[in-house]
């Protein structure tokens, strides 16, 4: 069964970029221990767009859905250490893209 890739496309105004990046840094480790998790990257736009990409790769769609219905919901509700009121979202829009991995390559060793 091929791995699945989920890309969360976030529209982030320039004045919210630092806040978004700090929030992701503060949550470092929140997804890595999830069953079926394979990879994470936060991609910052470099020119001509206000769109960040949040790339995650999962062993299966089921693993992703289990994370979405459990650990991810808890993190977004601020469970596990949040203080006071939750800050407003840094992103003004969000779209989720889904893909299956059909080919991949890695650097050759040696």
Short mmCIF file of N, CA, C and O in Angstrom, two decimals:
data_model
loop_
_atom_site.label_atom_id
_atom_site.label_comp_id
_atom_site.label_asym_id
_atom_site.label_seq_id
_atom_site.Cartn_x
_atom_site.Cartn_y
_atom_site.Cartn_z
N UNK A 1 0.86 -1.18 0.00
CA UNK A 1 0.00 0.00 0.00
C UNK A 1 0.90 1.25 0.00
O UNK A 1 1.82 1.34 0.81
N UNK A 2 0.65 2.19 -0.90
CA UNK A 2 1.50 3.39 -0.96
C UNK A 2 1.26 4.32 0.22
O UNK A 2 0.18 4.37 0.79
N UNK A 3 2.31 5.06 0.57
CA UNK A 3 2.17 6.12 1.58
C UNK A 3 1.23 7.19 1.04
O UNK A 3 1.01 7.29 -0.17
N UNK A 4 0.70 8.00 1.95
CA UNK A 4 -0.14 9.13 1.54
C UNK A 4 0.50 10.42 2.01
O UNK A 4 1.17 10.46 3.05
N UNK A 5 0.33 11.46 1.21
CA UNK A 5 0.85 12.79 1.51
C UNK A 5 -0.34 13.72 1.70
O UNK A 5 -1.28 13.72 0.90
N UNK A 6 -0.28 14.51 2.75
CA UNK A 6 -1.28 15.54 3.01
C UNK A 6 -0.57 16.88 3.02
O UNK A 6 0.43 17.05 3.72
N UNK A 7 -1.05 17.79 2.21
CA UNK A 7 -0.47 19.14 2.17
C UNK A 7 -1.55 20.12 2.57
O UNK A 7 -2.57 20.25 1.89
N UNK A 8 -1.34 20.77 3.71
CA UNK A 8 -2.26 21.79 4.17
C UNK A 8 -1.76 23.12 3.60
O UNK A 8 -0.64 23.55 3.90
N UNK A 9 -2.57 23.74 2.77
CA UNK A 9 -2.22 24.99 2.09
C UNK A 9 -2.78 26.13 2.93
O UNK A 9 -4.00 26.28 3.04
N UNK A 10 -1.90 26.92 3.54
CA UNK A 10 -2.31 27.98 4.47
C UNK A 10 -2.05 29.35 3.87
O UNK A 10 -0.92 29.64 3.46
N UNK A 11 -3.07 30.18 3.84
CA UNK A 11 -2.90 31.58 3.45
C UNK A 11 -2.54 32.35 4.70
O UNK A 11 -3.30 32.38 5.67
N UNK A 12 -1.34 32.97 4.68
CA UNK A 12 -0.82 33.63 5.88
C UNK A 12 -0.38 35.05 5.51
O UNK A 12 0.59 35.23 4.78
N UNK A 13 -1.09 36.06 6.02
CA UNK A 13 -0.67 37.44 5.76
C UNK A 13 0.75 37.69 6.29
O UNK A 13 1.17 37.07 7.27
N UNK A 14 1.47 38.59 5.65
CA UNK A 14 2.87 38.85 6.00
C UNK A 14 3.04 39.12 7.50
O UNK A 14 4.00 38.64 8.11
N UNK A 15 2.11 39.86 8.10
CA UNK A 15 2.26 40.22 9.51
C UNK A 15 2.03 39.03 10.45
O UNK A 15 2.30 39.12 11.64
N UNK A 16 1.55 37.90 9.93
CA UNK A 16 1.30 36.71 10.76
C UNK A 16 2.33 35.60 10.54
O UNK A 16 2.30 34.57 11.20
N UNK A 17 3.26 35.80 9.60
CA UNK A 17 4.23 34.74 9.29
C UNK A 17 5.04 34.32 10.51
O UNK A 17 5.20 33.13 10.79
N UNK A 18 5.57 35.28 11.23
CA UNK A 18 6.39 34.96 12.41
C UNK A 18 5.57 34.19 13.44
O UNK A 18 6.04 33.21 14.03
N UNK A 19 4.33 34.60 13.66
CA UNK A 19 3.46 33.91 14.62
C UNK A 19 3.22 32.46 14.20
O UNK A 19 3.30 31.54 15.03
N UNK A 20 2.96 32.25 12.92
CA UNK A 20 2.72 30.90 12.42
C UNK A 20 3.96 30.02 12.65
O UNK A 20 3.85 28.91 13.18
N UNK A 21 5.11 30.52 12.27
CA UNK A 21 6.33 29.73 12.41
C UNK A 21 6.65 29.43 13.87
O UNK A 21 7.09 28.33 14.22
N UNK A 22 6.42 30.40 14.76
CA UNK A 22 6.65 30.18 16.19
C UNK A 22 5.70 29.12 16.74
O UNK A 22 6.09 28.30 17.56
N UNK A 23 4.44 29.14 16.28
CA UNK A 23 3.47 28.14 16.76
C UNK A 23 3.87 26.74 16.32
O UNK A 23 3.77 25.79 17.09
N UNK A 24 4.33 26.60 15.08
CA UNK A 24 4.78 25.28 14.63
C UNK A 24 6.02 24.85 15.42
O UNK A 24 6.14 23.69 15.80
N UNK A 25 6.95 25.76 15.67
CA UNK A 25 8.15 25.42 16.44
C UNK A 25 7.77 24.98 17.85
O UNK A 25 8.36 24.04 18.40
N UNK A 26 6.78 25.63 18.44
CA UNK A 26 6.36 25.31 19.81
C UNK A 26 5.71 23.92 19.87
O UNK A 26 5.71 23.28 20.91
N UNK A 27 5.16 23.48 18.75
CA UNK A 27 4.51 22.17 18.71
C UNK A 27 5.45 21.08 18.21
O UNK A 27 5.01 19.97 17.93
N UNK A 28 6.73 21.39 18.07
CA UNK A 28 7.69 20.41 17.57
C UNK A 28 7.57 19.13 18.38
O UNK A 28 7.51 19.15 19.60
N UNK A 29 7.49 18.02 17.69
CA UNK A 29 7.35 16.73 18.35
C UNK A 29 5.92 16.27 18.50
O UNK A 29 5.67 15.11 18.83
N UNK A 30 4.95 17.14 18.24
CA UNK A 30 3.55 16.79 18.45
C UNK A 30 3.06 15.71 17.49
O UNK A 30 2.18 14.93 17.83
N UNK A 31 3.60 15.63 16.31
CA UNK A 31 3.15 14.65 15.32
C UNK A 31 4.12 13.48 15.18
O UNK A 31 3.71 12.38 14.83
N UNK A 32 5.38 13.69 15.49
CA UNK A 32 6.41 12.70 15.21
C UNK A 32 6.18 11.35 15.88
O UNK A 32 6.61 10.33 15.36
N UNK A 33 5.53 11.32 17.01
CA UNK A 33 5.32 10.05 17.72
C UNK A 33 4.02 9.36 17.31
O UNK A 33 3.70 8.30 17.83
N UNK A 34 3.28 9.94 16.37
CA UNK A 34 2.01 9.35 15.94
C UNK A 34 2.25 8.10 15.10
O UNK A 34 3.14 8.08 14.25
N UNK A 35 1.45 7.08 15.33
CA UNK A 35 1.57 5.84 14.58
C UNK A 35 1.35 6.10 13.10
O UNK A 35 0.38 6.75 12.71
N UNK A 36 2.27 5.63 12.28
CA UNK A 36 2.15 5.79 10.84
C UNK A 36 2.73 7.06 10.27
O UNK A 36 2.79 7.23 9.06
N UNK A 37 3.16 7.98 11.13
CA UNK A 37 3.77 9.23 10.67
C UNK A 37 5.12 8.93 10.03
O UNK A 37 5.92 8.17 10.56
N UNK A 38 5.39 9.58 8.86
CA UNK A 38 6.66 9.36 8.17
C UNK A 38 7.48 10.64 7.97
O UNK A 38 8.71 10.58 7.99
N UNK A 39 6.85 11.79 7.76
CA UNK A 39 7.63 12.99 7.42
C UNK A 39 6.79 14.25 7.65
O UNK A 39 5.58 14.23 7.50
N UNK A 40 7.46 15.34 8.00
CA UNK A 40 6.84 16.66 8.16
C UNK A 40 7.78 17.73 7.61
O UNK A 40 8.99 17.66 7.85
N UNK A 41 7.21 18.72 6.92
CA UNK A 41 7.95 19.92 6.54
C UNK A 41 6.98 21.10 6.54
O UNK A 41 5.86 20.98 6.06
N UNK A 42 7.45 22.24 7.06
CA UNK A 42 6.73 23.50 6.94
C UNK A 42 7.48 24.30 5.88
O UNK A 42 8.66 24.59 6.05
N UNK A 43 6.80 24.62 4.78
CA UNK A 43 7.44 25.30 3.66
C UNK A 43 7.00 26.76 3.62
O UNK A 43 5.81 27.06 3.50
N UNK A 44 8.00 27.66 3.74
CA UNK A 44 7.75 29.11 3.73
C UNK A 44 7.85 29.62 2.29
O UNK A 44 8.79 29.30 1.57
N UNK A 45 6.90 30.47 1.87
CA UNK A 45 6.98 31.03 0.52
C UNK A 45 8.16 32.00 0.42
O UNK A 45 8.49 32.68 1.38
N UNK A 46 8.79 32.03 -0.75
CA UNK A 46 9.94 32.92 -0.92
C UNK A 46 9.65 34.10 -1.85
O UNK A 46 10.35 35.09 -1.79
N UNK A 47 8.64 33.99 -2.71
CA UNK A 47 8.34 35.13 -3.56
C UNK A 47 6.93 35.02 -4.15
O UNK A 47 6.48 33.95 -4.50
N UNK A 48 6.27 36.15 -4.19
CA UNK A 48 5.02 36.26 -4.93
C UNK A 48 3.80 35.58 -4.38
O UNK A 48 2.79 35.49 -5.07
N UNK A 49 3.84 35.09 -3.15
CA UNK A 49 2.65 34.44 -2.60
C UNK A 49 2.65 34.56 -1.08
O UNK A 49 3.69 34.77 -0.46
N UNK A 50 1.47 34.42 -0.50
CA UNK A 50 1.34 34.41 0.96
C UNK A 50 0.91 33.02 1.43
O UNK A 50 0.28 32.86 2.46
N UNK A 51 1.27 32.00 0.66
CA UNK A 51 0.84 30.64 0.92
C UNK A 51 1.97 29.79 1.50
O UNK A 51 3.02 29.64 0.88
N UNK A 52 1.75 29.27 2.69
CA UNK A 52 2.64 28.28 3.30
C UNK A 52 2.09 26.90 2.96
O UNK A 52 0.88 26.72 2.82
N UNK A 53 2.98 25.92 2.89
CA UNK A 53 2.57 24.53 2.70
C UNK A 53 3.04 23.73 3.91
O UNK A 53 4.21 23.82 4.30
N UNK A 54 2.13 22.97 4.50
CA UNK A 54 2.46 22.07 5.60
C UNK A 54 2.39 20.65 5.03
O UNK A 54 1.31 20.16 4.72
N UNK A 55 3.56 20.03 4.84
CA UNK A 55 3.66 18.73 4.19
C UNK A 55 3.81 17.64 5.24
O UNK A 55 4.72 17.71 6.08
N UNK A 56 2.91 16.67 5.22
CA UNK A 56 3.07 15.49 6.07
C UNK A 56 2.90 14.25 5.20
O UNK A 56 2.13 14.24 4.24
N UNK A 57 3.64 13.22 5.56
CA UNK A 57 3.56 11.94 4.85
C UNK A 57 3.22 10.87 5.87
O UNK A 57 3.80 10.84 6.97
N UNK A 58 2.30 9.97 5.49
CA UNK A 58 1.77 8.95 6.38
C UNK A 58 1.84 7.58 5.73
O UNK A 58 1.72 7.46 4.51
N UNK A 59 1.97 6.57 6.54
CA UNK A 59 2.00 5.18 6.05
C UNK A 59 0.69 4.83 5.34
O UNK A 59 0.68 4.10 4.35
N UNK A 60 -0.45 5.37 5.85
CA UNK A 60 -1.76 5.05 5.26
C UNK A 60 -2.75 6.18 5.55
O UNK A 60 -2.54 6.99 6.46
N UNK A 61 -3.83 6.19 4.81
CA UNK A 61 -4.92 7.14 5.05
C UNK A 61 -5.49 6.92 6.45
O UNK A 61 -5.83 7.88 7.16
N UNK A 62 -5.59 5.67 6.86
CA UNK A 62 -6.12 5.35 8.19
C UNK A 62 -5.26 5.97 9.29
O UNK A 62 -5.79 6.52 10.26
N UNK A 63 -3.94 5.91 9.15
CA UNK A 63 -3.05 6.51 10.14
C UNK A 63 -3.28 8.02 10.22
O UNK A 63 -3.32 8.59 11.31
N UNK A 64 -3.41 8.66 9.07
CA UNK A 64 -3.67 10.11 9.05
C UNK A 64 -4.99 10.42 9.74
O UNK A 64 -5.06 11.32 10.58
N UNK A 65 -6.04 9.67 9.41
CA UNK A 65 -7.36 9.92 10.01
C UNK A 65 -7.33 9.70 11.52
O UNK A 65 -7.97 10.44 12.27
N UNK A 66 -6.60 8.69 11.97
CA UNK A 66 -6.48 8.45 13.42
C UNK A 66 -5.81 9.63 14.10
O UNK A 66 -6.22 10.03 15.20
N UNK A 67 -4.78 10.20 13.49
CA UNK A 67 -4.11 11.37 14.05
C UNK A 67 -5.06 12.57 14.05
O UNK A 67 -5.14 13.30 15.03
N UNK A 68 -5.79 12.75 12.96
CA UNK A 68 -6.73 13.87 12.86
C UNK A 68 -7.80 13.81 13.95
O UNK A 68 -8.18 14.83 14.51
N UNK A 69 -8.28 12.62 14.25
CA UNK A 69 -9.38 12.50 15.22
C UNK A 69 -8.91 12.42 16.65
O UNK A 69 -9.71 12.48 17.57
N UNK A 70 -7.59 12.32 16.87
CA UNK A 70 -7.07 12.22 18.22
C UNK A 70 -6.08 13.32 18.55
O UNK A 70 -6.47 14.43 18.92
N UNK A 71 -4.78 13.05 18.38
CA UNK A 71 -3.75 14.01 18.79
C UNK A 71 -3.86 15.39 18.14
O UNK A 71 -3.64 16.40 18.79
N UNK A 72 -4.21 15.46 16.85
CA UNK A 72 -4.31 16.76 16.18
C UNK A 72 -5.42 17.60 16.79
O UNK A 72 -5.24 18.78 17.04
N UNK A 73 -6.57 17.00 17.04
CA UNK A 73 -7.68 17.77 17.64
C UNK A 73 -7.30 18.29 19.02
O UNK A 73 -7.59 19.43 19.36
N UNK A 74 -6.62 17.47 19.81
CA UNK A 74 -6.20 17.91 21.14
C UNK A 74 -5.23 19.09 21.03
O UNK A 74 -5.34 20.07 21.77
N UNK A 75 -4.28 19.01 20.08
CA UNK A 75 -3.31 20.10 19.91
C UNK A 75 -4.00 21.39 19.48
O UNK A 75 -3.67 22.47 19.96
N UNK A 76 -4.98 21.30 18.60
CA UNK A 76 -5.66 22.50 18.11
C UNK A 76 -6.61 23.08 19.14
O UNK A 76 -6.94 24.26 19.08
N UNK A 77 -7.06 22.26 20.10
CA UNK A 77 -7.90 22.78 21.19
C UNK A 77 -7.05 23.41 22.28
O UNK A 77 -7.56 24.00 23.21
N UNK A 78 -5.74 23.24 22.17
CA UNK A 78 -4.84 23.82 23.16
C UNK A 78 -4.66 22.97 24.39
O UNK A 78 -4.22 23.44 25.42
N UNK A 79 -5.00 21.68 24.31
CA UNK A 79 -4.84 20.80 25.46
C UNK A 79 -3.36 20.52 25.68
O UNK A 79 -2.57 20.51 24.75
N UNK A 80 -3.01 20.30 26.90
CA UNK A 80 -1.63 19.91 27.21
C UNK A 80 -0.71 21.08 27.40
O UNK A 80 0.38 21.10 26.87
N UNK A 81 -1.13 22.12 28.11
CA UNK A 81 -0.18 23.14 28.49
C UNK A 81 -0.49 24.54 28.02
O UNK A 81 0.29 25.44 28.26
N UNK A 82 -1.60 24.75 27.34
CA UNK A 82 -1.92 26.11 26.90
C UNK A 82 -2.34 26.96 28.07
O UNK A 82 -2.93 26.49 29.03
N UNK A 83 -2.03 28.26 28.01
CA UNK A 83 -2.42 29.18 29.08
C UNK A 83 -3.36 30.24 28.52
O UNK A 83 -3.16 30.72 27.41
N UNK A 84 -4.36 30.61 29.30
CA UNK A 84 -5.23 31.73 28.94
C UNK A 84 -5.99 31.50 27.65
O UNK A 84 -6.24 30.38 27.24
N UNK A 85 -6.38 32.60 27.02
CA UNK A 85 -7.15 32.52 25.79
C UNK A 85 -6.28 32.06 24.64
O UNK A 85 -5.11 32.38 24.57
N UNK A 86 -6.90 31.33 23.72
CA UNK A 86 -6.17 30.88 22.54
C UNK A 86 -5.96 32.07 21.61
O UNK A 86 -6.86 32.88 21.41
N UNK A 87 -4.78 32.18 21.02
CA UNK A 87 -4.54 33.28 20.08
C UNK A 87 -5.34 33.07 18.80
O UNK A 87 -5.70 31.94 18.47
N UNK A 88 -5.58 34.16 18.09
CA UNK A 88 -6.33 34.02 16.84
C UNK A 88 -5.46 33.27 15.83
O UNK A 88 -4.23 33.31 15.89
N UNK A 89 -6.09 32.56 14.90
CA UNK A 89 -5.32 31.81 13.91
C UNK A 89 -4.40 32.74 13.11
O UNK A 89 -4.77 33.86 12.77
N UNK A 90 -3.21 32.25 12.78
CA UNK A 90 -2.28 33.03 11.97
C UNK A 90 -2.68 32.97 10.50
O UNK A 90 -2.44 33.91 9.74
N UNK A 91 -3.32 31.87 10.09
CA UNK A 91 -3.74 31.71 8.69
C UNK A 91 -5.15 32.27 8.50
O UNK A 91 -6.00 32.16 9.38
N UNK A 92 -5.37 32.86 7.33
CA UNK A 92 -6.70 33.37 7.02
C UNK A 92 -7.48 32.40 6.14
O UNK A 92 -8.66 32.61 5.88
N UNK A 93 -6.84 31.33 5.69
CA UNK A 93 -7.50 30.32 4.88
C UNK A 93 -6.70 29.04 4.89
O UNK A 93 -5.50 29.04 5.14
N UNK A 94 -7.39 27.91 4.65
CA UNK A 94 -6.73 26.62 4.68
C UNK A 94 -7.44 25.66 3.73
O UNK A 94 -8.66 25.59 3.70
N UNK A 95 -6.64 24.92 2.95
CA UNK A 95 -7.16 23.88 2.06
C UNK A 95 -6.27 22.66 2.24
O UNK A 95 -5.05 22.79 2.37
N UNK A 96 -6.87 21.47 2.26
CA UNK A 96 -6.10 20.24 2.41
C UNK A 96 -6.05 19.50 1.08
O UNK A 96 -7.08 19.18 0.50
N UNK A 97 -4.83 19.25 0.60
CA UNK A 97 -4.61 18.45 -0.61
C UNK A 97 -4.18 17.05 -0.18
O UNK A 97 -3.41 16.90 0.77
N UNK A 98 -4.64 16.03 -0.90
CA UNK A 98 -4.29 14.63 -0.59
C UNK A 98 -3.71 13.95 -1.81
O UNK A 98 -4.22 14.12 -2.92
N UNK A 99 -2.65 13.16 -1.59
CA UNK A 99 -1.96 12.46 -2.67
C UNK A 99 -1.54 11.08 -2.20
O UNK A 99 -1.32 10.86 -1.01
N UNK A 100 -1.39 10.15 -3.16
CA UNK A 100 -0.73 8.87 -2.90
C UNK A 100 0.65 8.94 -3.53
O UNK A 100 0.82 9.50 -4.61
N UNK A 101 1.63 8.36 -2.87
CA UNK A 101 2.98 8.32 -3.41
C UNK A 101 3.04 7.18 -4.43
O UNK A 101 2.79 6.03 -4.09
N UNK A 102 3.35 7.52 -5.69
CA UNK A 102 3.44 6.50 -6.73
C UNK A 102 4.88 6.28 -7.19
O UNK A 102 5.20 5.24 -7.76
N UNK A 103 5.75 7.26 -6.96
CA UNK A 103 7.18 7.11 -7.23
C UNK A 103 7.93 7.93 -6.22
O UNK A 103 7.45 8.96 -5.76
N UNK A 104 9.14 7.48 -5.92
CA UNK A 104 10.01 8.25 -5.03
C UNK A 104 11.46 7.92 -5.34
O UNK A 104 11.74 6.90 -5.95
N UNK A 105 12.34 8.80 -4.95
CA UNK A 105 13.78 8.59 -5.14
C UNK A 105 14.51 9.16 -3.95
O UNK A 105 14.04 10.08 -3.29
N UNK A 106 15.66 8.60 -3.67
CA UNK A 106 16.53 9.09 -2.61
C UNK A 106 17.94 9.13 -3.17
O UNK A 106 18.26 8.41 -4.13
N UNK A 107 18.81 9.94 -2.57
CA UNK A 107 20.20 9.97 -3.05
C UNK A 107 20.84 8.60 -2.95
O UNK A 107 20.58 7.85 -2.00
N UNK A 108 21.67 8.29 -3.92
CA UNK A 108 22.42 7.03 -3.88
C UNK A 108 23.55 7.15 -2.88
O UNK A 108 24.19 8.19 -2.80
N UNK A 109 23.77 6.11 -2.13
CA UNK A 109 24.84 6.11 -1.12
C UNK A 109 26.08 5.46 -1.71
O UNK A 109 25.98 4.48 -2.42
N UNK A 110 27.22 6.03 -1.33
CA UNK A 110 28.47 5.40 -1.69
C UNK A 110 29.06 5.94 -2.91
O UNK A 110 29.91 5.75 -3.55
#
